[in-house]
Coordinates of C-alpha atoms in Angstrom, one line a residue:
M14 CA 0.0 0.0 0.0
S15 CA 2.9 2.4 -1.0
G16 CA 2.9 5.1 -3.5
P17 CA 5.5 6.0 -6.2
K18 CA 9.0 6.8 -5.0
R19 CA 10.7 10.2 -5.7
A20 CA 14.1 11.5 -4.6
G21 CA 14.4 8.7 -2.1
Y22 CA 11.0 9.4 -0.5
T23 CA 7.9 7.2 -0.5
L24 CA 5.0 9.3 -1.5
P25 CA 1.7 8.8 0.1
S26 CA -0.9 6.9 -1.9
P27 CA -3.9 8.8 -2.9
G28 CA -6.6 8.8 -0.3
C29 CA -4.2 8.1 2.6
A30 CA -4.8 10.1 5.8
E31 CA -2.1 12.2 7.1
L32 CA -1.3 12.4 10.8
S33 CA -3.7 14.7 12.5
P34 CA -1.9 17.5 14.4
A35 CA -4.8 17.5 16.9
S36 CA -4.4 13.8 17.6
P37 CA -0.7 13.0 17.5
T38 CA -1.4 9.5 19.1
L39 CA -3.3 8.5 16.0
L40 CA -1.0 7.1 13.3
S41 CA -1.4 7.8 9.6
L42 CA -1.1 4.5 7.8
C43 CA 0.3 6.2 4.8
P44 CA 4.0 6.5 4.1
G45 CA 5.6 9.6 5.6
V46 CA 5.7 12.5 3.3
G47 CA 9.3 13.4 2.5
A48 CA 10.6 10.3 4.4
Q49 CA 14.0 9.3 3.0
V50 CA 14.2 5.6 2.4
D51 CA 17.3 3.6 1.8
P52 CA 17.0 1.6 -1.3
G53 CA 18.4 -1.4 0.6
F54 CA 15.9 -1.3 3.4
Q55 CA 13.6 -4.3 3.6
L56 CA 10.9 -5.5 6.0
R57 CA 10.1 -9.2 6.0
Q58 CA 6.9 -10.8 7.6
P59 CA 7.2 -14.4 6.3
Q60 CA 4.1 -16.0 8.0
D61 CA 0.9 -16.0 6.0
K62 CA -1.2 -18.1 8.3
V63 CA -0.7 -19.3 11.8
S64 CA -3.0 -21.6 13.9
V65 CA -2.5 -21.8 17.6
A66 CA -4.5 -23.4 20.4
A67 CA -6.1 -21.3 23.0
G68 CA -3.9 -20.9 26.0
E69 CA -0.7 -21.4 24.1
T70 CA 1.9 -18.8 23.0
L71 CA 1.7 -17.2 19.6
T72 CA 4.9 -16.3 17.8
L73 CA 4.9 -13.6 15.0
N74 CA 8.0 -13.2 13.0
C75 CA 9.4 -10.0 11.6
T76 CA 12.9 -8.8 10.5
I77 CA 14.3 -5.8 8.8
S78 CA 17.6 -5.3 6.9
G79 CA 19.5 -2.3 5.5
V80 CA 19.7 1.2 6.9
S81 CA 16.7 1.9 9.0
P82 CA 15.6 5.5 9.1
P83 CA 14.4 7.1 12.3
G84 CA 11.0 6.0 13.5
P85 CA 9.3 3.2 15.6
L86 CA 8.4 -0.3 14.5
K87 CA 5.1 -1.6 15.7
W88 CA 2.8 -4.7 15.5
L89 CA -0.7 -3.9 14.6
K90 CA -3.8 -6.1 14.7
G91 CA -6.0 -5.2 11.8
W92 CA -5.6 -2.5 9.3
G93 CA -7.5 0.7 8.8
S94 CA -9.2 3.0 11.3
R95 CA -9.9 0.0 13.8
N96 CA -6.3 -1.3 14.0
V97 CA -5.0 -2.0 17.5
T98 CA -1.4 -1.6 18.6
V99 CA -0.2 -5.1 19.9
Y100 CA 3.4 -4.1 20.5
E101 CA 5.8 -1.1 20.2
Q102 CA 9.2 -0.4 21.6
T103 CA 7.8 1.9 24.1
G104 CA 4.9 1.3 26.5
S105 CA 3.7 -1.7 28.5
F106 CA 2.4 -4.9 26.9
P107 CA 2.1 -7.6 29.6
R108 CA 1.4 -10.6 27.3
V109 CA 4.0 -9.6 24.7
T110 CA 7.7 -10.1 24.7
R111 CA 10.4 -9.9 22.0
A112 CA 12.1 -13.0 20.9
V113 CA 15.5 -11.1 20.8
D114 CA 15.4 -8.3 23.3
G115 CA 17.2 -5.1 22.1
S116 CA 17.8 -6.2 18.6
N117 CA 17.5 -3.6 15.8
T118 CA 16.8 -6.1 13.1
D119 CA 14.8 -8.9 14.7
F120 CA 11.3 -7.7 15.8
T121 CA 9.8 -11.2 16.3
I122 CA 7.4 -11.2 19.3
H123 CA 5.7 -13.8 21.5
I124 CA 2.1 -13.4 22.7
R125 CA 1.3 -15.8 25.5
D126 CA -2.0 -17.3 26.6
V127 CA -3.8 -16.4 23.5
Q128 CA -7.6 -16.7 23.4
P129 CA -10.1 -16.9 20.5
E130 CA -10.6 -13.2 20.6
D131 CA -6.9 -12.9 19.7
S132 CA -7.8 -14.3 16.2
G133 CA -7.2 -11.8 13.4
T134 CA -4.6 -10.5 11.0
Y135 CA -1.3 -9.0 12.4
Y136 CA 0.9 -6.5 10.6
C137 CA 4.6 -5.6 11.3
V138 CA 4.9 -1.9 10.4
K139 CA 8.0 0.4 10.2
F140 CA 7.2 4.1 10.7
S141 CA 9.4 7.1 9.8
K142 CA 9.5 10.4 11.4
S143 CA 8.6 13.5 9.3
L144 CA 7.7 17.1 9.9
S145 CA 4.1 16.3 10.1
G146 CA 4.6 13.2 12.4
D147 CA 5.2 9.5 12.1
G148 CA 4.1 7.9 8.8
V149 CA 4.2 4.4 7.5
L150 CA 7.5 3.7 5.9
Q151 CA 6.9 0.0 5.2
R152 CA 4.6 -2.8 6.4
G153 CA 4.6 -6.5 6.2
S154 CA 2.1 -8.5 4.1
G155 CA 0.2 -9.6 7.3
T156 CA -0.1 -12.9 9.1
E157 CA -3.6 -14.4 9.6
V158 CA -3.8 -15.8 13.0
S159 CA -6.4 -18.5 13.9
V160 CA -6.8 -19.3 17.6
Q161 CA -8.2 -22.8 17.9
A162 CA -10.1 -23.3 21.2
K163 CA -10.8 -26.8 22.5
P164 CA -14.4 -27.5 23.4
S165 CA -15.2 -27.8 27.1
A166 CA -15.8 -31.3 28.5
P167 CA -19.3 -32.4 27.3
V168 CA -22.1 -32.4 30.0
V169 CA -25.0 -34.7 29.6
S170 CA -28.2 -33.8 31.5
G171 CA -31.4 -35.8 31.9
P172 CA -34.9 -35.3 33.0
D173 CA -35.9 -33.8 36.3
R174 CA -38.0 -36.9 37.4
R175 CA -37.5 -40.7 37.0
A176 CA -39.5 -42.8 34.6
G177 CA -40.4 -46.4 34.3
P178 CA -39.4 -49.0 31.7
G179 CA -40.9 -48.3 28.3
Q180 CA -41.1 -44.6 28.6
S181 CA -39.0 -42.3 26.3
L182 CA -36.9 -39.5 27.8
P183 CA -34.8 -36.7 26.3
F184 CA -31.2 -36.2 27.1
T185 CA -29.1 -33.1 26.2
C186 CA -25.3 -32.8 25.7
T187 CA -23.7 -29.3 25.9
S188 CA -20.1 -28.1 25.1
G189 CA -18.8 -24.6 24.5
G190 CA -15.9 -22.1 24.1
F191 CA -14.5 -23.8 20.9
F192 CA -13.1 -22.5 17.7
P193 CA -13.3 -23.0 14.8
K194 CA -16.9 -23.8 14.4
D195 CA -16.6 -27.3 13.0
I196 CA -17.6 -29.9 15.6
S197 CA -19.2 -33.4 15.4
V198 CA -21.3 -35.2 18.1
K199 CA -22.2 -38.9 18.5
W200 CA -24.5 -40.6 21.0
L201 CA -23.9 -44.1 22.2
K202 CA -25.8 -46.3 24.7
D203 CA -22.9 -48.3 26.2
K204 CA -21.2 -49.3 22.9
A205 CA -24.2 -49.0 20.6
L206 CA -24.6 -46.0 18.4
I207 CA -27.9 -44.1 18.8
T208 CA -29.3 -42.0 15.9
S209 CA -29.5 -38.3 16.8
Q210 CA -30.1 -35.0 15.0
P211 CA -27.2 -32.7 14.1
P212 CA -26.0 -30.4 16.9
Q213 CA -27.1 -26.9 17.2
I214 CA -24.0 -24.5 17.1
N215 CA -24.4 -20.9 18.3
P216 CA -22.0 -18.0 19.0
G217 CA -20.3 -18.3 22.3
Q218 CA -20.1 -15.8 25.2
M219 CA -16.6 -14.9 24.1
K220 CA -15.7 -13.5 20.7
F221 CA -14.5 -16.0 18.1
S222 CA -15.9 -19.0 20.1
F223 CA -18.9 -21.2 19.7
D224 CA -21.2 -23.3 21.8
M225 CA -22.9 -26.6 21.0
S226 CA -26.1 -28.4 22.0
S227 CA -27.3 -31.8 21.0
T228 CA -30.4 -33.8 22.1
V229 CA -31.3 -37.4 21.9
T230 CA -34.4 -39.4 23.0
V231 CA -33.9 -42.8 24.7
T232 CA -36.6 -45.4 25.5
L233 CA -35.8 -46.9 29.0
Q234 CA -35.6 -50.6 29.7
E235 CA -35.6 -52.5 33.0
G236 CA -32.1 -53.7 32.2
D237 CA -30.7 -50.2 31.8
I238 CA -29.7 -49.9 35.5
R239 CA -26.1 -50.6 34.7
S240 CA -26.2 -48.8 31.2
Q241 CA -24.5 -45.5 30.4
L242 CA -25.5 -42.9 27.8
I243 CA -22.4 -41.4 26.1
C244 CA -22.1 -38.0 24.3
R245 CA -18.8 -38.1 22.2
V246 CA -17.5 -34.8 20.8
Q247 CA -14.8 -34.5 18.1
H248 CA -13.1 -31.2 17.2
P249 CA -10.0 -30.3 15.1
T250 CA -8.3 -29.1 18.3
L251 CA -8.6 -32.6 19.9
E252 CA -6.4 -35.5 19.3
D253 CA -8.9 -37.8 21.0
P254 CA -12.6 -37.2 21.4
L255 CA -14.2 -36.0 24.5
D256 CA -16.9 -38.1 26.2
G257 CA -19.7 -37.0 28.5
T258 CA -21.5 -39.8 30.3
Y259 CA -24.8 -40.2 32.0
P260 CA -25.8 -43.3 34.0
L261 CA -29.3 -44.3 33.0
S262 CA -30.0 -45.5 36.6
R263 CA -30.4 -41.8 37.5
A264 CA -33.5 -41.6 35.3
L265 CA -34.9 -45.1 35.7
R266 CA -37.5 -46.3 38.2
V267 CA -38.6 -49.9 38.4
S268 CA -41.7 -50.3 40.6
P269 CA -41.7 -53.3 43.0
R270 CA -43.9 -56.4 42.8
V271 CA -45.6 -56.9 46.2
Q272 CA -47.0 -60.3 47.4
V273 CA -48.3 -61.5 50.8
V274 CA -47.9 -65.1 51.7
M275 CA -49.6 -66.7 54.8
D276 CA -48.1 -69.6 56.6
P277 CA -49.9 -71.9 57.3
S278 CA -52.6 -71.1 54.8
S279 CA -56.1 -70.5 55.8
P280 CA -58.1 -71.9 57.6
V281 CA -56.1 -72.2 60.8
K282 CA -57.0 -73.3 64.3
V283 CA -57.7 -71.0 67.2
N284 CA -54.6 -69.7 69.1
Q285 CA -52.2 -70.9 66.3
T286 CA -49.4 -68.6 65.3
V287 CA -49.7 -67.4 61.7
N288 CA -46.8 -65.8 59.8
F289 CA -47.6 -63.2 57.1
T290 CA -44.6 -62.5 54.8
C291 CA -44.6 -59.5 52.5
Y292 CA -42.2 -60.1 49.5
V293 CA -41.1 -56.9 47.8
K294 CA -39.3 -57.9 44.6
R295 CA -37.4 -56.3 41.7
F296 CA -37.4 -52.6 42.4
Y297 CA -35.0 -49.7 41.8
P298 CA -33.9 -47.4 43.4
G299 CA -33.5 -49.1 46.8
D300 CA -35.5 -46.6 48.9
V301 CA -38.7 -48.2 50.0
T302 CA -41.1 -48.0 53.0
V303 CA -43.1 -51.1 54.2
T304 CA -46.2 -50.7 56.5
W305 CA -48.5 -53.4 57.8
L306 CA -52.3 -52.8 58.4
E307 CA -55.0 -54.9 60.1
N308 CA -58.4 -54.0 58.8
G309 CA -57.0 -50.6 57.8
T310 CA -55.3 -49.8 61.1
E311 CA -51.5 -49.5 61.0
L312 CA -49.5 -52.0 63.0
K313 CA -46.0 -51.5 64.5
V314 CA -43.7 -54.0 63.0
Q315 CA -40.0 -54.2 63.6
N316 CA -39.1 -57.3 61.5
V317 CA -38.3 -55.7 58.2
S318 CA -35.2 -57.0 56.4
R319 CA -32.8 -54.7 54.5
A320 CA -32.9 -54.4 50.8
V321 CA -30.7 -56.8 49.0
E322 CA -29.2 -56.0 45.6
T323 CA -29.6 -58.7 42.8
P324 CA -27.0 -59.4 40.1
Q325 CA -29.1 -57.3 37.7
G326 CA -28.9 -54.3 40.0
L327 CA -32.4 -54.5 41.3
F328 CA -33.4 -54.8 44.9
E329 CA -35.5 -57.1 47.0
L330 CA -36.6 -57.4 50.6
R331 CA -39.3 -59.0 52.9
S332 CA -41.2 -58.1 56.0
L333 CA -42.6 -60.7 58.5
L334 CA -45.7 -60.2 60.6
E335 CA -46.6 -62.8 63.4
V336 CA -50.3 -63.0 64.4
Q337 CA -52.0 -65.0 67.1
A338 CA -55.1 -66.6 65.6
T339 CA -57.6 -65.7 68.2
E340 CA -61.4 -66.0 67.5
E341 CA -61.7 -62.2 67.5
K342 CA -59.3 -62.0 64.5
N343 CA -61.4 -64.3 62.4
G344 CA -61.9 -62.7 59.0
S345 CA -59.4 -59.9 59.6
V346 CA -57.6 -58.6 56.5
F347 CA -53.8 -58.0 56.8
T348 CA -52.4 -55.5 54.2
C349 CA -48.8 -54.9 53.2
R350 CA -48.4 -51.3 51.9
V351 CA -45.2 -50.4 50.1
V352 CA -44.3 -46.8 49.1
H353 CA -41.4 -46.7 46.6
D354 CA -39.6 -43.6 45.4
A355 CA -42.3 -41.2 46.7
Q356 CA -44.9 -42.9 44.3
D357 CA -48.5 -44.0 45.0
P358 CA -48.6 -47.0 47.5
I359 CA -48.6 -50.5 46.2
T360 CA -50.6 -53.0 48.4
S361 CA -51.1 -56.8 48.7
M362 CA -53.4 -58.4 51.4
A363 CA -54.4 -61.8 52.9
T364 CA -57.5 -62.7 54.9
L365 CA -57.2 -64.8 58.1
Q366 CA -59.8 -67.5 58.3
I367 CA -60.0 -69.4 61.7
V368 CA -61.7 -72.8 62.3
P369 CA -64.0 -72.4 65.4
L370 CA -63.2 -74.5 68.4
S371 CA -65.9 -77.4 68.6
K372 CA -67.6 -78.3 71.8
E373 CA -66.6 -82.0 71.6
E374 CA -63.0 -81.1 71.1
P375 CA -61.2 -80.1 74.5
E376 CA -59.5 -76.8 74.2
D377 CA -56.4 -77.9 76.0
L378 CA -56.1 -81.2 74.0
P379 CA -52.8 -81.2 72.1
Q380 CA -53.5 -80.9 68.4
Q381 CA -50.7 -83.4 67.4
G382 CA -51.8 -86.2 69.8
Y383 CA -55.6 -86.2 69.5
L384 CA -56.1 -88.2 66.4
P385 CA -53.6 -91.0 67.3
L386 CA -55.3 -91.4 70.7
V387 CA -58.7 -91.9 69.0
Y388 CA -57.2 -94.3 66.6
S389 CA -55.7 -96.3 69.5
V390 CA -59.0 -96.6 71.4
V391 CA -60.9 -97.7 68.4
G392 CA -58.2 -100.4 67.6
V393 CA -58.3 -101.7 71.2
V394 CA -62.1 -102.0 71.2
C395 CA -62.2 -103.8 67.8
T396 CA -59.5 -106.2 68.9
M397 CA -61.4 -107.1 72.1
L398 CA -64.6 -107.7 70.1
A399 CA -62.7 -109.8 67.6
L400 CA -61.2 -111.9 70.5
L401 CA -64.6 -112.3 72.1
V402 CA -66.2 -113.6 69.0
A403 CA -63.3 -116.0 68.3
A404 CA -63.6 -117.4 71.8
I405 CA -67.3 -118.0 71.4
L406 CA -66.8 -119.8 68.1
Y407 CA -64.0 -121.8 69.5
L408 CA -66.1 -123.1 72.4
I409 CA -69.0 -123.9 70.2
R410 CA -66.8 -125.9 67.8
A411 CA -65.1 -127.7 70.8
K412 CA -68.5 -128.7 72.2
Q413 CA -69.7 -130.0 68.9
S414 CA -66.5 -132.0 68.2
N415 CA -66.0 -134.0 71.4
G416 CA -68.4 -132.8 74.0
K417 CA -65.5 -132.6 76.5
S418 CA -64.7 -129.9 78.9
S419 CA -61.2 -128.4 79.0
P420 CA -59.3 -127.7 82.1
S421 CA -60.6 -124.2 82.0
A422 CA -64.2 -124.9 81.2
R423 CA -66.7 -127.4 82.5
L424 CA -69.8 -128.6 80.6
H425 CA -72.6 -129.7 82.7
E426 CA -76.3 -130.2 82.7
P427 CA -78.4 -128.4 85.2
E428 CA -79.9 -130.5 87.9
K429 CA -83.2 -131.9 87.2
S430 CA -85.9 -130.1 89.0
S431 CA -89.4 -129.3 88.7
E432 CA -88.4 -126.5 86.4
A433 CA -86.2 -128.8 84.3
T434 CA -89.0 -131.3 84.2
T435 CA -91.2 -128.6 82.9
Q436 CA -88.6 -127.7 80.3
E437 CA -88.2 -131.3 79.1
S438 CA -92.0 -131.6 78.6
D439 CA -91.8 -128.6 76.4
P440 CA -93.0 -129.5 72.9
N441 CA -89.8 -128.0 71.6
N442 CA -87.7 -130.7 73.3
L443 CA -85.1 -128.2 74.7
T444 CA -81.8 -129.3 76.2
Y445 CA -79.8 -126.8 78.3
V446 CA -76.1 -127.0 78.7
D447 CA -74.1 -124.4 80.9
L448 CA -70.4 -123.6 80.4
N449 CA -69.3 -122.0 83.6
F450 CA -66.0 -120.3 84.1
E451 CA -65.1 -120.4 87.8
R452 CA -62.6 -118.1 89.7
E453 CA -61.2 -119.3 93.0
R454 CA -64.0 -119.6 95.5
E455 CA -67.5 -119.2 94.3
R456 CA -69.4 -119.3 91.1
K457 CA -72.8 -117.8 90.2
T458 CA -75.0 -119.3 87.6
I459 CA -77.3 -117.2 85.5
R460 CA -79.8 -118.8 83.5
R461 CA -79.4 -118.9 79.7
M462 CA -82.0 -119.8 77.2
V463 CA -81.1 -121.0 73.8
E464 CA -83.7 -122.2 71.4
L465 CA -82.7 -124.5 68.5
S466 CA -84.9 -124.7 65.5
Q467 CA -85.1 -127.4 62.9
Q468 CA -82.1 -126.1 60.9
S469 CA -80.1 -124.0 63.5
E470 CA -78.2 -124.1 66.8
Y471 CA -78.0 -121.1 69.1
A472 CA -75.5 -120.2 71.7
S473 CA -76.0 -117.3 74.0
I474 CA -74.0 -115.5 76.7
Q475 CA -75.8 -113.4 79.2
T476 CA -74.1 -111.3 81.9
S477 CA -75.3 -109.2 84.7
P478 CA -73.7 -107.1 87.4
A479 CA -72.0 -109.3 90.1
P480 CA -73.2 -108.9 93.7
A481 CA -71.4 -106.5 96.0
N482 CA -69.8 -109.4 98.0
D483 CA -68.7 -111.3 94.9
D484 CA -65.7 -109.0 93.9
N485 CA -63.5 -112.0 93.1
L486 CA -65.9 -113.9 91.0
T487 CA -65.9 -113.7 87.2
Y488 CA -67.9 -116.2 85.2
A489 CA -69.8 -116.8 82.0
D490 CA -72.4 -119.4 81.0
L491 CA -72.5 -120.8 77.6
D492 CA -75.8 -122.8 77.1
M493 CA -75.9 -125.3 74.3
V494 CA -79.3 -126.5 73.3
H495 CA -80.5 -129.2 71.0
L496 CA -84.0 -128.7 69.8
S497 CA -86.2 -131.3 68.3
K498 CA -87.8 -130.8 65.0
A499 CA -90.2 -128.3 66.1
P500 CA -91.3 -125.1 64.4
R501 CA -88.7 -122.4 64.6
R502 CA -89.0 -119.9 67.3
P503 CA -87.2 -116.6 67.8
A504 CA -84.3 -116.6 70.3
P505 CA -85.4 -115.6 73.8
R506 CA -84.7 -112.1 75.0
P507 CA -82.5 -111.5 78.1
E508 CA -84.5 -111.8 81.3
E509 CA -82.9 -108.9 83.1
P510 CA -82.9 -105.4 81.8
S511 CA -79.2 -104.9 82.7
S512 CA -78.0 -108.0 80.9
E513 CA -76.1 -108.2 77.6
Y514 CA -76.9 -110.7 74.9
A515 CA -75.0 -112.2 72.0
S516 CA -76.0 -115.0 69.7
V517 CA -74.3 -117.1 67.1
Q518 CA -76.4 -119.0 64.5
I519 CA -74.8 -122.0 62.7
P520 CA -76.6 -123.7 59.9
R521 CA -77.0 -127.5 60.5
K522 CA -75.2 -129.7 58.1

C-alpha cells in the first residue's frame, strides 16, 4: 500500500490520511511525506497463516535489513481505522515479549495465553518520522492468526424426574468455548450408536468462540440400570474425542412387585401362630417403606429386612408379621403397603380364616396327639370284640366235636328239678347246657336260654352285674341246646334289663 517513490521518498498513496496535528497519538497508515528511504531497506513478515491453540503462546516473525531511518516499529492487529497496537518499543504490553530483546533487526514477538478473541490479521509496520509526524515507511504482508479453542468437556443432563421402563426421555449434551466452528457429536448407549439430530451451534459468550447443544431421545428398559449414555464430541483441536457420560440408573425407576404369603394357609385353628410374609421384589432405586395394616389400622412391625441387591442391579426385601389366631381375628384382613420412590402406594393383602373350636374337642387337647389317641382306642375296642367272637366260636366248635370240657371250662347239665321237668316236657324238646368259668372260691350261675330250630343251633352269653360281695368272681355261661324238629322260634330275650346278649347262629349240616 505504498505510492510512487521520488528522490528517495515514498510518496503517500492517494486517499491516505495524514497524521492529524490535533491527535498525535493516531497514526497515519500512509508513508511519511518526505521520508527518505534507503533503497536497501527491507521488512520481512514471512508467515501468511498461523494456527494456535487457545492458552498457548503465539509467535509472530518480523525482521528488517538495510539502513533503518528514524522512526518506531510496531505490531498492529487489523488495518485501517480500527487497528489495535499489539506491541511497540515503548509502552507496557504484559502478554507480549520480544524474541531477541534489544535487537535492531529482529522484531519477532511472543504473545502468551492467546484466546479466541486474539484471532485476526497481524501486521509488522515500520514508521518514519517526518515534519508532520510519524508515517508508515513500510509494512509486512500480514499474518492471519487463527486461535483454535478446544471445546469444554461435554455435560449430559437428563430429565428432572425418574420414569419407568418403556417410557421415552430426552437427554441433552452441551459443550462450548471452541473455535473453529466445525464440531461433530455422536451418541452411544454403552457401545451401541444411537441415531440423533445434528447439533445446534451458536456463537459463544466470548468472541471467536462457539457453543454446541445436542439432544437425543432414549426409551428406557428394565435392564438399563447398569447402562450408560455417552455423548462423544470430536473437534479439530482434539487428538482424542471427549466423552460425556450419564448413568441411565439416574433416570430409571422400576416399581416393586408386592406379594403377601400366609403360613400356614387358611383356615387355621384357634390360638395358632400365623406368619404373614410380604415379599417386595425387583425394584429400583432401593429406597422403599413397608407398612402393615390390620383392617385398615396401621401396625407396628420391627421385623423388616434390609434391601438386597440382585445381580441385575435391582433390589428385594421381605417383611414378616406374626399374628396369634384368636377368635376375634377371624376374617381380619392384613395388608402390606409399600411406598417406593415417593410414588403411590402398592398393596397386597391376605384374609385370616379361623376354624372355630368345637364343643366336643377339648380346648387344651394337644393338636398333634388327638387323632392318634382316637385311633388307638378304636383299635383296642375292635381287637377285644374280635377276640370275644373268636372265643365263642372256638367253644362252640369244641362242644360239637367231642363234648368234653377243657381244664378251664366245665360242661354240665343243670340238675333236674321241677323247672327242668317242665322244660323237658316242652314241645320244643329243649336241652340246656351251661359252660361256667369259675374263679377261685364261688361261682354264680345265670340262666341262659337258647332255642334251636329245625335247621339251627343257638348259643348265648348273658351277663349281669355281680353282687357286691362277689368281687373276686368272674364267670360266663354258655348254654348249648339241641332242639327237636319243632317249628322255629325266635331266640329268647334277656330276662334282666341290665343283661347283655349275644347269639351265634350256625346252619345245621
